[in-house]
């Protein structure tokens, strides 16, 4: 029973980090797009 909450917490932190990386990738694409055109 104790392993489930800690597992969900680590998964939640992992998801937050993944979302942050995705947002940064989108920002980089938006910044680079004007240079391409």
Tab-separated table of N, CA and C in Angstrom:
chain	number	residue	atom	x	y	z
A	1	UNK	N	0.827	-1.210	0.000
A	1	UNK	CA	0.000	0.000	0.000
A	1	UNK	C	0.866	1.267	0.000
A	2	UNK	N	2.020	1.199	0.642
A	2	UNK	CA	2.882	2.380	0.734
A	2	UNK	C	3.599	2.671	-0.591
A	3	UNK	N	3.813	1.621	-1.391
A	3	UNK	CA	4.546	1.800	-2.646
A	3	UNK	C	3.712	2.548	-3.692
A	4	UNK	N	2.388	2.391	-3.644
A	4	UNK	CA	1.527	3.006	-4.661
A	4	UNK	C	1.575	4.543	-4.619
A	5	UNK	N	1.424	5.192	-3.434
A	5	UNK	CA	1.481	6.661	-3.397
A	5	UNK	C	2.827	7.214	-3.858
A	6	UNK	N	3.928	6.585	-3.396
A	6	UNK	CA	5.262	7.063	-3.785
A	6	UNK	C	5.463	6.886	-5.289
A	7	UNK	N	4.950	5.783	-5.835
A	7	UNK	CA	5.055	5.534	-7.272
A	7	UNK	C	4.289	6.583	-8.062
A	8	UNK	N	3.085	6.933	-7.577
A	8	UNK	CA	2.276	7.934	-8.267
A	8	UNK	C	2.937	9.308	-8.174
A	9	UNK	N	3.606	9.576	-7.051
A	9	UNK	CA	4.285	10.866	-6.865
A	9	UNK	C	5.447	10.986	-7.846
A	10	UNK	N	6.259	9.917	-7.958
A	10	UNK	CA	7.398	9.950	-8.882
A	10	UNK	C	6.892	10.072	-10.318
A	11	UNK	N	5.792	9.379	-10.640
A	11	UNK	CA	5.207	9.468	-11.977
A	11	UNK	C	4.721	10.892	-12.242
A	12	UNK	N	4.103	11.522	-11.212
A	12	UNK	CA	3.623	12.896	-11.340
A	12	UNK	C	4.766	13.862	-11.606
A	13	UNK	N	5.876	13.701	-10.885
A	13	UNK	CA	7.046	14.560	-11.087
A	13	UNK	C	7.627	14.340	-12.477
A	14	UNK	N	7.658	13.090	-12.911
A	14	UNK	CA	8.168	12.754	-14.241
A	14	UNK	C	7.301	13.420	-15.310
A	15	UNK	N	5.989	13.371	-15.119
A	15	UNK	CA	5.058	13.952	-16.084
A	15	UNK	C	5.257	15.465	-16.157
A	16	UNK	N	5.424	16.114	-14.999
A	16	UNK	CA	5.641	17.569	-14.964
A	16	UNK	C	6.898	17.932	-15.747
A	17	UNK	N	7.968	17.162	-15.534
A	17	UNK	CA	9.232	17.418	-16.218
A	17	UNK	C	9.060	17.224	-17.726
A	18	UNK	N	8.310	16.179	-18.115
A	18	UNK	CA	8.062	15.890	-19.527
A	18	UNK	C	7.272	17.033	-20.167
A	19	UNK	N	6.273	17.536	-19.434
A	19	UNK	CA	5.461	18.659	-19.938
A	19	UNK	C	6.339	19.893	-20.111
A	20	UNK	N	7.231	20.162	-19.130
A	20	UNK	CA	8.136	21.314	-19.214
A	20	UNK	C	9.034	21.208	-20.438
A	21	UNK	N	9.571	19.999	-20.698
A	21	UNK	CA	10.436	19.779	-21.859
A	21	UNK	C	9.641	20.028	-23.141
A	22	UNK	N	8.395	19.530	-23.185
A	22	UNK	CA	7.554	19.717	-24.371
A	22	UNK	C	7.288	21.197	-24.619
A	23	UNK	N	6.988	21.962	-23.569
A	23	UNK	CA	6.732	23.400	-23.696
A	23	UNK	C	7.977	24.101	-24.233
A	24	UNK	N	9.159	23.732	-23.736
A	24	UNK	CA	10.410	24.326	-24.207
A	24	UNK	C	10.637	24.007	-25.680
A	25	UNK	N	10.335	22.773	-26.105
A	25	UNK	CA	10.481	22.384	-27.509
A	25	UNK	C	9.561	23.228	-28.384
A	26	UNK	N	8.311	23.427	-27.936
A	26	UNK	CA	7.348	24.233	-28.694
A	26	UNK	C	7.850	25.675	-28.794
A	27	UNK	N	8.375	26.226	-27.699
A	27	UNK	CA	8.913	27.593	-27.695
A	27	UNK	C	10.072	27.714	-28.679
A	28	UNK	N	10.969	26.723	-28.689
A	28	UNK	CA	12.111	26.743	-29.609
A	28	UNK	C	11.638	26.715	-31.053
A	29	UNK	N	10.610	25.900	-31.340
A	29	UNK	CA	10.062	25.821	-32.700
A	29	UNK	C	9.480	27.178	-33.094
A	30	UNK	N	8.755	27.826	-32.172
A	30	UNK	CA	8.150	29.139	-32.452
A	30	UNK	C	9.247	30.175	-32.702
A	31	UNK	N	10.335	30.123	-31.928
A	31	UNK	CA	11.451	31.070	-32.084
A	31	UNK	C	12.176	30.823	-33.409
A	32	UNK	N	12.350	29.563	-33.785
A	32	UNK	CA	13.090	29.216	-34.997
A	32	UNK	C	12.260	29.414	-36.265
A	33	UNK	N	10.942	29.359	-36.164
A	33	UNK	CA	10.081	29.469	-37.354
A	33	UNK	C	10.312	30.770	-38.133
A	34	UNK	N	10.361	31.944	-37.490
A	34	UNK	CA	10.604	33.175	-38.258
A	34	UNK	C	11.935	33.157	-39.006
A	35	UNK	N	12.945	32.492	-38.440
A	35	UNK	CA	14.251	32.399	-39.088
A	35	UNK	C	14.169	31.579	-40.379
A	36	UNK	N	13.285	30.570	-40.404
A	36	UNK	CA	13.156	29.699	-41.577
A	36	UNK	C	12.458	30.426	-42.726
A	37	UNK	N	11.502	31.282	-42.382
A	37	UNK	CA	10.746	31.981	-43.434
A	37	UNK	C	11.457	33.242	-43.910
